[in-house]
Coordinates of C-alpha atoms in Angstrom, one line a residue:
Chain Q
M1 CA -365.8 -42.6 155.2
K2 CA -366.0 -40.6 152.0
Y3 CA -362.2 -40.7 151.7
T4 CA -362.0 -44.4 152.4
I5 CA -364.2 -45.0 149.4
L6 CA -362.6 -42.4 147.1
L7 CA -359.0 -43.5 147.8
P8 CA -359.2 -46.9 146.2
I9 CA -361.1 -45.5 143.3
C10 CA -358.3 -42.9 142.7
I11 CA -355.6 -45.6 143.0
V12 CA -357.4 -47.8 140.5
L13 CA -357.8 -44.8 138.1
A14 CA -354.2 -43.8 138.5
L15 CA -353.0 -47.4 137.8
F16 CA -355.3 -47.6 134.8
S17 CA -354.1 -44.3 133.4
S18 CA -350.5 -45.3 134.0
A19 CA -351.0 -48.7 132.3
F20 CA -352.7 -47.1 129.3
S21 CA -349.9 -44.6 128.7
E22 CA -347.2 -47.4 128.8
E23 CA -349.3 -49.5 126.4
K24 CA -349.5 -46.5 124.1
E25 CA -345.7 -46.0 124.1
T26 CA -345.1 -49.7 123.5
Y27 CA -347.6 -49.6 120.6
F28 CA -345.8 -46.7 119.0
A29 CA -342.4 -48.2 119.5
L30 CA -343.5 -51.5 118.0
H31 CA -345.1 -49.8 115.1
Q32 CA -341.9 -47.8 114.4
D33 CA -339.7 -51.0 114.6
S34 CA -342.0 -52.8 112.2
Q35 CA -340.8 -50.5 109.4
F36 CA -337.6 -52.2 108.2
L37 CA -334.4 -50.5 107.4
T38 CA -334.5 -50.1 103.7
L39 CA -331.6 -49.3 101.3
D40 CA -333.0 -46.6 99.1
H41 CA -329.9 -46.0 96.9
A42 CA -326.4 -47.3 96.6
S43 CA -323.7 -46.4 94.1
M44 CA -320.0 -46.0 93.6
C45 CA -319.0 -42.4 92.8
E46 CA -316.0 -40.2 92.3
A47 CA -317.0 -37.7 95.1
I48 CA -319.8 -36.7 97.4
K49 CA -321.1 -33.1 96.8
D50 CA -324.0 -31.6 98.8
Y51 CA -324.8 -35.0 100.3
T52 CA -325.3 -36.6 96.9
P53 CA -323.0 -38.8 94.8
H54 CA -321.1 -37.0 92.1
N55 CA -320.2 -38.9 88.8
E56 CA -321.6 -42.3 89.7
A57 CA -319.7 -44.9 87.7
V58 CA -318.4 -48.5 87.7
V59 CA -314.8 -47.7 86.5
F60 CA -312.5 -45.3 88.2
S61 CA -309.0 -44.2 87.3
T62 CA -306.4 -44.1 89.9
A63 CA -305.8 -40.5 88.6
I64 CA -308.9 -39.3 90.5
G65 CA -307.3 -40.3 93.7
K66 CA -310.4 -41.5 95.6
V67 CA -313.5 -43.6 95.2
S68 CA -316.6 -43.5 97.4
C69 CA -319.4 -45.8 98.2
F70 CA -322.6 -43.8 98.8
T71 CA -325.7 -45.4 100.5
S72 CA -329.0 -43.8 101.3
F73 CA -331.6 -45.4 103.6
D74 CA -335.3 -44.6 103.9
P75 CA -336.8 -45.4 106.3
V76 CA -334.3 -45.8 109.2
P77 CA -336.6 -47.1 112.0
R78 CA -334.1 -46.6 114.8
K79 CA -330.6 -45.6 115.4
T80 CA -328.5 -48.3 113.9
Y81 CA -325.3 -48.9 112.0
I82 CA -324.3 -50.6 108.7
Y83 CA -321.1 -52.0 107.3
H84 CA -319.3 -51.2 104.0
K85 CA -316.9 -54.1 103.3
W86 CA -314.4 -53.3 100.5
Y87 CA -313.0 -56.4 98.7
Y88 CA -310.1 -56.3 96.2
K89 CA -310.1 -59.5 94.1
D90 CA -312.1 -61.5 96.7
K91 CA -309.8 -60.4 99.5
L92 CA -311.2 -58.1 102.2
S93 CA -309.3 -54.8 102.0
T94 CA -311.2 -52.7 104.6
K95 CA -314.4 -52.7 106.6
K96 CA -316.2 -49.4 107.6
R97 CA -318.9 -49.1 110.3
L98 CA -321.3 -46.3 109.6
L99 CA -324.1 -44.9 111.9
L100 CA -327.6 -44.3 110.7
Y101 CA -330.2 -42.1 112.4
P102 CA -334.0 -42.1 112.0
P103 CA -336.1 -41.3 110.0
R104 CA -333.8 -41.4 106.9
W105 CA -330.1 -41.2 106.5
S106 CA -327.3 -41.1 103.8
T107 CA -323.8 -42.1 104.5
Y108 CA -320.7 -43.0 102.6
S109 CA -317.2 -44.6 102.9
S110 CA -314.2 -43.9 100.7
I111 CA -310.7 -45.3 99.9
Q112 CA -307.7 -43.5 98.6
L113 CA -306.5 -45.0 95.3
R114 CA -303.0 -46.2 94.6
E115 CA -301.3 -47.9 91.6
T116 CA -301.5 -51.3 93.4
D117 CA -305.3 -51.0 93.6
I118 CA -305.8 -51.5 89.9
G119 CA -308.1 -54.5 89.3
P120 CA -311.7 -55.7 90.1
W121 CA -313.3 -54.5 93.4
R122 CA -316.6 -54.9 95.1
V123 CA -318.3 -53.3 98.2
E124 CA -320.7 -55.5 100.2
I125 CA -323.2 -53.5 102.3
Y126 CA -324.4 -55.3 105.5
D127 CA -326.9 -54.2 108.2
D128 CA -326.1 -54.5 112.0
K129 CA -327.4 -58.1 112.0
G130 CA -324.9 -59.1 109.2
K131 CA -327.6 -59.3 106.6
L132 CA -326.2 -58.6 103.1
L133 CA -328.2 -55.7 101.6
K134 CA -326.3 -55.0 98.3
I135 CA -323.1 -55.7 96.4
L136 CA -321.6 -53.0 94.2
R137 CA -319.0 -54.1 91.7
F138 CA -316.5 -51.8 90.0
S139 CA -313.0 -51.6 88.6
I140 CA -310.0 -49.5 89.3
T141 CA -307.9 -48.8 86.1
E142 CA -304.7 -46.8 85.3
Chain M
M1 CA -269.5 -121.6 94.0
E2 CA -271.1 -119.7 97.0
M3 CA -272.5 -117.2 94.6
F4 CA -274.0 -119.9 92.4
L5 CA -275.6 -121.6 95.5
S6 CA -277.0 -118.4 96.7
S7 CA -278.5 -117.6 93.3
I8 CA -280.0 -121.2 93.2
A9 CA -281.5 -120.6 96.6
S10 CA -283.2 -117.4 95.6
I11 CA -285.1 -118.9 92.7
R12 CA -288.8 -118.4 93.0
W13 CA -291.6 -120.7 91.7
Q14 CA -292.3 -118.1 89.0
D15 CA -288.7 -118.5 87.7
I16 CA -289.1 -122.3 87.4
V17 CA -292.3 -121.8 85.5
D18 CA -290.6 -119.2 83.3
I19 CA -287.7 -121.6 82.4
L20 CA -290.0 -124.7 81.9
L21 CA -292.4 -122.8 79.7
L22 CA -289.7 -121.3 77.5
S23 CA -287.9 -124.6 77.3
Y24 CA -291.1 -126.3 76.1
I25 CA -291.7 -123.6 73.5
L26 CA -288.2 -124.0 72.1
F27 CA -288.6 -127.8 72.1
R28 CA -291.9 -127.6 70.3
L29 CA -290.3 -125.3 67.7
Y30 CA -287.7 -128.0 67.2
V31 CA -290.3 -130.7 66.8
I32 CA -292.3 -128.7 64.3
F33 CA -289.4 -127.5 62.1
R34 CA -286.8 -130.2 62.7
D35 CA -286.9 -131.8 59.2
T36 CA -287.1 -128.6 57.2
Y37 CA -284.3 -126.9 55.4
A38 CA -285.1 -123.7 57.2
F39 CA -284.3 -125.4 60.5
R40 CA -280.9 -126.5 59.2
V41 CA -280.2 -122.8 58.2
I42 CA -281.4 -121.7 61.7
A43 CA -279.1 -124.2 63.3
G44 CA -276.3 -122.8 61.1
I45 CA -277.1 -119.3 62.2
A46 CA -277.0 -120.4 65.9
V47 CA -273.5 -121.8 65.3
L48 CA -272.5 -118.6 63.6
W49 CA -273.8 -116.7 66.6
I50 CA -271.7 -118.8 69.0
F51 CA -268.7 -118.1 66.8
Q52 CA -269.5 -114.4 66.7
Q53 CA -269.7 -114.3 70.6
F54 CA -266.4 -116.1 70.7
A55 CA -264.9 -113.6 68.2
I56 CA -266.2 -110.7 70.2
S57 CA -264.6 -112.1 73.4
L58 CA -261.3 -112.5 71.6
G59 CA -261.5 -108.9 70.3
L60 CA -261.7 -110.0 66.6
I61 CA -263.4 -106.9 65.3
L62 CA -263.5 -107.7 61.6
T63 CA -264.5 -111.4 62.1
S64 CA -267.3 -110.5 64.5
W65 CA -268.5 -107.8 62.1
A66 CA -268.5 -110.2 59.1
L67 CA -270.3 -112.9 61.1
R68 CA -272.9 -110.5 62.1
G69 CA -273.4 -109.5 58.5
I70 CA -273.7 -113.1 57.4
M71 CA -276.2 -113.8 60.1
A72 CA -278.3 -110.9 59.0
V73 CA -278.3 -112.1 55.4
A74 CA -279.0 -115.7 56.5
A75 CA -282.0 -114.5 58.5
L76 CA -283.3 -112.7 55.4
I77 CA -282.7 -115.9 53.3
I78 CA -284.8 -117.9 55.7
I79 CA -287.7 -115.6 55.3
I80 CA -287.5 -115.2 51.5
V81 CA -286.2 -118.6 50.3
F82 CA -288.0 -120.9 52.8
R83 CA -291.2 -119.0 53.0
N84 CA -293.1 -121.8 51.2
E85 CA -291.6 -124.4 53.3
I86 CA -292.4 -122.6 56.6
R87 CA -295.9 -121.9 55.3
N88 CA -296.4 -125.6 54.4
V89 CA -295.2 -126.7 57.9
L90 CA -297.5 -124.3 59.7
Q91 CA -300.5 -125.0 57.5
G92 CA -300.1 -128.7 57.7
K93 CA -300.3 -128.7 61.5
N94 CA -303.3 -128.7 63.7
F95 CA -303.6 -127.3 67.2
Q96 CA -302.7 -130.6 68.9
T97 CA -299.6 -130.9 66.7
F98 CA -298.5 -127.4 67.7
L99 CA -298.9 -128.0 71.4
W100 CA -298.0 -131.6 72.2
G101 CA -298.3 -133.9 69.1
F102 CA -295.3 -135.7 67.4
S103 CA -295.4 -136.4 63.7
H104 CA -294.3 -140.0 63.0
K105 CA -292.5 -141.0 59.9
G106 CA -295.2 -141.5 57.3
D107 CA -298.8 -142.8 57.9
L108 CA -299.7 -146.4 58.1
T109 CA -300.5 -147.7 54.6
P110 CA -302.8 -150.7 54.0
V111 CA -299.9 -152.8 52.6
E112 CA -302.1 -155.7 51.5
V113 CA -304.4 -153.6 49.4
I114 CA -301.4 -152.0 47.7
V115 CA -299.7 -155.3 47.0
K116 CA -302.8 -156.8 45.5
S117 CA -303.4 -153.7 43.3
I118 CA -299.8 -153.7 42.1
N119 CA -300.0 -157.4 41.2
A120 CA -303.3 -156.8 39.3
L121 CA -301.7 -153.9 37.4
S122 CA -298.6 -155.9 36.7
K123 CA -300.6 -158.9 35.3
K124 CA -302.6 -156.6 33.0
H125 CA -299.6 -154.6 31.9
I126 CA -301.1 -151.4 33.0
G127 CA -298.4 -148.8 33.6
A128 CA -298.6 -147.1 37.0
L129 CA -296.7 -144.6 39.2
L130 CA -297.5 -144.6 42.9
V131 CA -295.9 -142.1 45.3
F132 CA -295.7 -142.7 49.0
P133 CA -294.5 -139.6 50.7
A134 CA -292.5 -139.7 54.0
R135 CA -291.6 -136.5 55.8
D136 CA -291.0 -134.3 52.7
N137 CA -294.0 -132.6 51.3
P138 CA -294.3 -133.9 47.7
G139 CA -296.0 -130.7 46.7
D140 CA -292.7 -128.9 46.9
F141 CA -291.2 -131.1 44.1
V142 CA -294.0 -132.0 41.7
Q143 CA -296.3 -130.3 39.3
P144 CA -299.7 -130.5 40.9
G145 CA -302.3 -132.8 39.5
I146 CA -306.0 -133.2 40.4
P147 CA -307.0 -133.4 44.1
W148 CA -308.7 -136.8 44.7
N149 CA -308.7 -137.6 48.4
G150 CA -310.5 -140.9 47.8
L151 CA -310.3 -144.0 50.0
L152 CA -307.6 -146.4 48.9
S153 CA -308.8 -149.6 47.2
G154 CA -307.6 -152.0 44.4
E155 CA -310.4 -151.0 42.1
M156 CA -309.7 -147.3 42.6
I157 CA -306.0 -147.7 41.8
T158 CA -306.8 -149.8 38.7
S159 CA -309.3 -147.2 37.4
V160 CA -306.8 -144.3 37.8
F161 CA -304.2 -146.1 35.6
L162 CA -306.4 -147.6 32.9
N163 CA -305.5 -146.3 29.5
S164 CA -309.0 -144.8 29.2
S165 CA -308.4 -142.6 32.2
P166 CA -307.4 -139.0 31.4
V167 CA -304.9 -139.0 34.3
H168 CA -303.3 -142.4 33.7
D169 CA -300.0 -140.8 32.5
G170 CA -299.5 -139.0 35.8
A171 CA -298.6 -140.3 39.2
A172 CA -301.0 -141.0 42.1
I173 CA -300.0 -139.8 45.6
I174 CA -301.0 -142.1 48.4
Q175 CA -301.1 -140.7 51.9
G176 CA -302.2 -143.1 54.6
T177 CA -305.4 -144.8 53.6
R178 CA -306.3 -142.3 50.9
I179 CA -305.3 -141.4 47.3
S180 CA -304.7 -137.7 47.8
E181 CA -303.9 -136.6 44.3
V182 CA -303.8 -138.1 40.8
G183 CA -302.3 -137.0 37.4
V184 CA -299.3 -135.6 39.2
I185 CA -296.3 -134.8 37.0
L186 CA -293.0 -135.9 38.6
P187 CA -289.6 -134.3 37.8
L188 CA -287.5 -136.5 35.5
S189 CA -284.1 -137.9 36.5
H190 CA -281.2 -136.7 34.3
R191 CA -279.0 -139.8 35.1
S192 CA -277.3 -141.3 32.1
D193 CA -276.5 -144.7 33.6
L194 CA -280.0 -146.0 33.6
P195 CA -280.8 -149.2 31.7
L196 CA -282.4 -148.7 28.3
R197 CA -285.5 -150.7 29.4
Y198 CA -286.4 -147.8 31.8
G199 CA -288.7 -145.4 30.1
T200 CA -290.1 -142.0 31.1
R201 CA -292.2 -143.5 33.9
H202 CA -289.0 -144.9 35.6
R203 CA -287.1 -141.6 35.0
A204 CA -290.0 -139.8 36.7
A205 CA -289.9 -142.2 39.7
L206 CA -286.2 -141.8 40.1
G207 CA -286.4 -138.0 39.6
L208 CA -288.6 -137.6 42.7
A209 CA -286.7 -140.2 44.7
E210 CA -283.5 -138.3 44.1
I211 CA -284.8 -135.1 45.6
S212 CA -287.2 -136.3 48.3
D213 CA -287.6 -139.1 50.8
A214 CA -290.7 -140.5 49.1
L215 CA -291.0 -144.1 48.0
I216 CA -292.2 -144.5 44.4
L217 CA -293.5 -147.7 42.9
V218 CA -293.4 -148.1 39.1
V219 CA -295.3 -150.7 37.1
S220 CA -293.9 -151.1 33.6
E221 CA -296.5 -150.9 30.8
E222 CA -294.3 -153.0 28.4
S223 CA -293.0 -155.7 30.7
G224 CA -295.4 -155.5 33.7
K225 CA -292.4 -155.5 36.0
V226 CA -292.6 -153.7 39.2
A227 CA -289.7 -151.5 40.6
A228 CA -289.4 -149.3 43.8
A229 CA -287.5 -146.1 43.6
K230 CA -286.1 -144.8 46.9
D231 CA -283.1 -142.5 47.7
A232 CA -281.9 -142.4 44.1
D233 CA -281.9 -146.2 43.8
F234 CA -284.2 -148.8 42.0
T235 CA -285.1 -152.1 43.6
E236 CA -286.7 -154.7 41.3
I237 CA -289.7 -156.3 43.0
T238 CA -289.4 -160.0 42.4
D239 CA -292.1 -161.2 44.8
D240 CA -294.7 -160.0 47.2
D241 CA -292.5 -160.4 50.3
V242 CA -290.0 -157.9 48.9
L243 CA -292.8 -155.4 48.2
V244 CA -294.3 -155.9 51.6
R245 CA -290.9 -155.4 53.3
I246 CA -290.2 -152.3 51.3
L247 CA -293.6 -150.8 52.1
Q248 CA -293.4 -151.7 55.8
K249 CA -289.9 -150.2 56.0
H250 CA -291.1 -147.0 54.4
A251 CA -294.2 -146.9 56.7
G252 CA -291.9 -147.5 59.7
S253 CA -293.4 -150.8 60.9
S254 CA -290.4 -153.0 60.3
E255 CA -287.9 -154.0 63.1
K256 CA -285.4 -151.5 61.7
A257 CA -288.0 -148.9 61.7
K258 CA -288.9 -149.7 65.3
W259 CA -285.3 -149.2 66.2
E260 CA -285.4 -145.9 64.3
I261 CA -288.5 -144.8 66.3
K262 CA -286.5 -145.6 69.5
K263 CA -283.6 -143.6 68.1
E264 CA -286.0 -140.8 67.2
T265 CA -287.4 -140.8 70.8
L266 CA -283.9 -140.6 72.2
K267 CA -283.3 -137.7 69.8
L268 CA -286.4 -135.9 71.0
C269 CA -285.4 -136.5 74.6
A270 CA -281.9 -135.1 73.9
A271 CA -283.5 -132.1 72.1
A272 CA -285.8 -131.5 75.1
L273 CA -282.8 -131.6 77.5
A274 CA -280.8 -129.3 75.2
S275 CA -283.7 -126.9 75.1
F276 CA -283.9 -126.9 78.9
I277 CA -280.2 -126.4 79.4
F278 CA -280.1 -123.6 76.8
I279 CA -283.0 -121.7 78.3
T280 CA -281.7 -122.2 81.9
S281 CA -278.3 -120.8 80.9
L282 CA -280.0 -117.9 79.0
W283 CA -282.2 -117.3 82.1
F284 CA -279.3 -117.3 84.4
S285 CA -277.3 -115.0 82.2
F286 CA -280.3 -112.6 82.1
S287 CA -281.5 -112.6 85.6
R288 CA -278.5 -113.6 87.8
G289 CA -275.8 -111.4 86.3
P290 CA -273.9 -108.9 88.5
D291 CA -276.2 -106.3 90.1
T292 CA -276.5 -102.9 88.6
F293 CA -278.1 -99.8 90.3
I294 CA -280.2 -97.2 88.5
T295 CA -282.1 -94.2 89.8
L296 CA -285.3 -93.5 87.9
D297 CA -287.7 -90.5 88.3
T298 CA -291.2 -91.9 87.9
P299 CA -294.5 -90.0 87.7
V300 CA -297.0 -90.7 90.5
E301 CA -300.4 -92.0 89.2
Y302 CA -303.6 -91.9 91.2
T303 CA -306.5 -94.4 90.8
T304 CA -309.9 -94.2 92.2
R305 CA -313.4 -95.6 91.7
A306 CA -315.0 -92.5 93.1
S307 CA -315.3 -90.2 90.1
K308 CA -316.2 -87.2 92.2
L309 CA -312.8 -87.1 93.9
E310 CA -310.4 -84.4 92.7
I311 CA -306.7 -83.9 93.5
I312 CA -306.2 -80.3 94.4
D313 CA -302.5 -80.3 95.2
T314 CA -299.7 -82.8 95.6
S315 CA -296.4 -82.5 97.4
V316 CA -294.5 -84.1 94.5
N317 CA -295.4 -85.1 90.9
T318 CA -292.6 -87.6 90.6
V319 CA -290.7 -89.9 92.9
S320 CA -287.1 -91.1 92.6
L321 CA -286.8 -94.9 92.6
Q322 CA -283.4 -96.5 93.2
L323 CA -283.5 -99.9 91.6
S324 CA -281.2 -102.8 91.3
G325 CA -281.0 -105.9 89.1
P326 CA -278.9 -107.7 86.5
E327 CA -277.3 -105.4 84.0
T328 CA -279.1 -107.0 81.1
L329 CA -282.5 -106.6 82.7
I330 CA -281.7 -103.0 83.8
K331 CA -280.7 -102.2 80.2
A332 CA -283.7 -103.8 78.7
M333 CA -286.1 -102.0 81.1
R334 CA -288.5 -99.5 79.5
P335 CA -289.9 -96.5 81.4
E336 CA -293.5 -97.7 81.0
Q337 CA -292.7 -100.9 82.9
V338 CA -292.0 -98.9 86.1
G339 CA -294.7 -97.0 87.8
V340 CA -296.0 -95.7 91.2
R341 CA -299.8 -96.0 91.5
L342 CA -301.6 -94.7 94.6
D343 CA -305.1 -95.8 95.4
L344 CA -307.4 -92.9 96.4
D345 CA -310.3 -95.1 97.5
K346 CA -309.5 -94.8 101.2
A347 CA -308.5 -91.1 100.9
V348 CA -310.5 -88.4 102.8
V349 CA -311.3 -84.9 101.8
G350 CA -308.4 -82.7 102.8
L351 CA -304.7 -83.5 103.2
N352 CA -303.8 -87.2 102.8
T353 CA -300.4 -88.9 103.3
F354 CA -299.6 -91.9 101.1
P355 CA -296.5 -94.0 102.0
I356 CA -294.8 -95.4 98.9
T357 CA -294.5 -99.1 99.5
L358 CA -293.7 -102.1 97.3
D359 CA -297.5 -102.6 96.9
T360 CA -297.8 -99.3 95.2
I361 CA -294.8 -99.7 92.8
K362 CA -294.9 -101.6 89.6
L363 CA -291.6 -103.2 88.6
P364 CA -290.6 -105.6 85.8
P365 CA -289.6 -109.2 87.0
G366 CA -286.1 -109.5 88.2
I367 CA -285.8 -105.8 89.2
F368 CA -285.7 -104.9 92.9
L369 CA -286.4 -101.7 94.8
K370 CA -283.7 -100.3 97.0
K371 CA -284.9 -96.9 98.0
V372 CA -287.7 -94.4 97.4
T373 CA -287.3 -90.6 97.6
P374 CA -289.5 -89.1 99.0
P375 CA -290.9 -92.1 101.0
V376 CA -294.4 -90.4 101.3
V377 CA -296.5 -88.3 99.0
E378 CA -299.0 -85.8 100.4
A379 CA -302.1 -85.0 98.3
T380 CA -305.0 -82.7 99.0
I381 CA -308.2 -84.4 97.9
D382 CA -311.5 -82.7 97.4
I383 CA -314.9 -83.7 96.2
A384 CA -316.1 -82.2 92.9
T385 CA -319.1 -80.0 93.2
T386 CA -320.9 -77.4 91.1
K387 CA -321.5 -73.9 92.3
E388 CA -323.2 -70.8 90.7
I389 CA -320.8 -67.9 91.1
P390 CA -321.5 -64.2 90.1
L391 CA -319.6 -62.9 87.1
Q392 CA -317.6 -59.6 87.2
A393 CA -315.9 -57.8 84.3
D394 CA -312.2 -57.2 84.9
L395 CA -311.5 -53.9 83.1
T396 CA -308.3 -52.3 82.2
G397 CA -307.2 -49.2 80.2
K398 CA -308.4 -45.7 80.5
L399 CA -311.5 -43.9 79.1
P400 CA -311.2 -40.4 77.7
E401 CA -311.2 -37.6 80.4
N402 CA -314.7 -36.5 79.4
L403 CA -316.4 -39.9 79.6
I404 CA -317.4 -42.2 82.5
L405 CA -318.6 -45.8 82.4
T406 CA -321.7 -45.7 84.6
E407 CA -323.2 -49.1 84.3
I408 CA -322.2 -52.7 83.4
V409 CA -324.7 -55.5 83.0
T410 CA -323.5 -59.1 82.5
E411 CA -325.9 -61.7 80.9
P412 CA -326.0 -64.2 82.5
D413 CA -325.0 -62.6 85.8
K414 CA -323.9 -66.0 87.2
I415 CA -322.0 -68.9 85.9
A416 CA -322.0 -72.6 87.0
V417 CA -318.5 -73.8 87.8
T418 CA -317.4 -77.4 88.6
G419 CA -314.4 -78.1 90.8
G420 CA -313.1 -79.0 94.2
N421 CA -315.4 -78.1 97.0
L422 CA -312.6 -76.6 99.1
I423 CA -311.6 -74.3 96.2
L424 CA -315.1 -73.3 95.3
E425 CA -315.8 -72.4 98.9
K426 CA -313.1 -69.7 98.7
I427 CA -314.3 -68.2 95.4
S428 CA -317.1 -65.7 95.5
T429 CA -316.6 -64.1 92.1
I430 CA -315.5 -65.3 88.6
Y431 CA -313.8 -62.5 86.7
S432 CA -313.7 -62.1 83.0
K433 CA -310.6 -62.1 80.9
K434 CA -309.1 -58.5 80.8
I435 CA -311.2 -56.1 78.8
D436 CA -309.5 -53.0 77.5
I437 CA -311.8 -50.0 77.7
S438 CA -309.4 -47.5 76.1
D439 CA -311.3 -47.6 72.8
F440 CA -314.7 -47.3 74.3
S441 CA -316.4 -44.1 73.3
Q442 CA -320.1 -44.9 73.5
S443 CA -322.4 -47.4 75.1
G444 CA -322.3 -50.9 73.6
K445 CA -322.3 -54.7 74.1
I446 CA -319.5 -57.2 73.8
E447 CA -318.9 -60.9 74.4
V448 CA -316.3 -61.9 77.0
E449 CA -314.9 -65.2 78.3
P450 CA -314.7 -66.0 82.0
L451 CA -311.2 -66.7 83.4
L452 CA -310.8 -69.8 85.6
N453 CA -307.7 -69.4 87.6
S454 CA -307.4 -72.9 89.0
I455 CA -306.8 -75.9 86.7
S456 CA -309.2 -78.0 88.7
L457 CA -312.0 -75.6 87.9
R458 CA -314.1 -75.9 84.7
I459 CA -317.3 -74.5 83.4
A460 CA -320.2 -76.8 84.3
P461 CA -321.9 -78.6 81.4
G462 CA -324.8 -76.6 80.1
S463 CA -323.3 -73.3 81.3
P464 CA -322.3 -70.9 78.5
E465 CA -318.6 -70.6 77.7
K466 CA -319.0 -66.8 77.0
F467 CA -321.2 -64.1 78.4
S468 CA -322.4 -60.8 77.1
L469 CA -321.5 -57.5 78.7
S470 CA -323.6 -54.4 78.1
Y471 CA -322.1 -51.1 79.2
I472 CA -323.3 -47.5 79.4
I473 CA -321.0 -44.5 78.8
K474 CA -322.0 -41.0 79.7
E475 CA -320.4 -37.6 79.7
R476 CA -318.6 -36.7 82.8
V477 CA -320.2 -33.9 84.9
A478 CA -317.6 -31.3 85.6
A479 CA -316.9 -30.6 89.2
K480 CA -318.3 -27.2 90.4
E481 CA -315.8 -24.7 91.6
E482 CA -316.2 -24.2 95.3

């Protein structure tokens, strides 16, 4: 008789406990997602050294051989990806998909420079939803 | 004959109006100028022209050349020598006379009043000179007197020629029912066969009669006798009937004058017919000659009432028109008389095809279209819009090795550009004209102009033509050795 009374109480307690823990997880997940992916820093640079942009500039000579687009995000709420779209004179030249990991992440994309690349360029930075985050404009010269 | 009949059959109503209108204009010119010396010279030039054409057809080079020279001189003479006559003719006509009126020989004169006045002057031995002009303008031959323009009456005539009047020595000009001028000095005749009883007044009357078609009545101060001078002759007036007959004849109301009016009417009819025949022959020689072909490259024009439409691109700028028509009309054709005009009112945004039909081609009368190349024109139409577009500096040259250009700021950062919507949709950046950075050594600020690559683009009103560009230059950080 004792067990017949205790069993339903245990089941109810177990269910309540289980429901509370799920709710807690959902609450934390929701709280974490409410922090938007934020672009902390973006620049064009000659090279990346020690995970930081080296010689940030807006004009690059083809003599340096390479140009990079550095982006740093803080916070990164969840694992996601972004796009670096490289345009030469309004024409899409290349599109790079880069992964981001929480809680903060820096990443970059680069292109090799040739004589035919001389002229005005821009890099458009998009999130995984296609939202434009930033445009970086620069020139490639002799 | 068959060719003639076919050309008659192809006459349009516009051609008939063309011929009739020109014939009438020619006829009116004849009516207005027929009794002038200038007209006689023009008629002479026309005869010379016929001779010249004849000489050309016979290959008489020198004769045709000489005739052409004479005609050129004669044309000059008409303008210089007869300028007064032409001016008098044109000034003396009103609108009705120019378009449809006919000038009759002289105006009706109140004969009875004149006869009574002459008798009164004659009885009182009051010397008088009365001029009755016909077709010739007396102003061309006499020294002007005092304008009077008074209604004709016996008392008025007597008062003009009384010895106490300051104008009694001159002549009075009578036109219609009015005394138009008094105290007029007439030219004297130089004839040596005149009777001795004729004094200065008679010589003056004869002088004018010799050079014009006017009738002049003279009343002798000494004898009171009356004489009429006409066409270099004197007629002694013995009684009133003679004077009445002379005045009526001069005014054109006698039987002979009536016959003359009939003769004149016939002359006018003949002139009208001659004008019609002349213009018809001229028209046929111009518009029904042997056909000649010509190919003409004509620019295509576009018209629209919608000001926002813009032409972005066209398949051709000119079309080639193969035209035919009489040689004379083809040779006389000017480029501005031919045109292709396309109406854009029914055009849609994007690619449009316009067929080139007769409705879209403007041709002078008598010229016909044989072929159009190409038969259609394709045009890309767009609607004009304004868009704000980001500016970007287009840099060239090379900075010194130790320097880097770290930042560029344009002010304003966007520019409003007007142009075709289709073009603007594809443009996301407006670049500046090339900026050489080779001489840059430190941070600074410059003014630069935007570069609009398409001719259909322009900077929107209110947007600046130039923008400022601030730049920051820093020392390059040397790369660490790894």
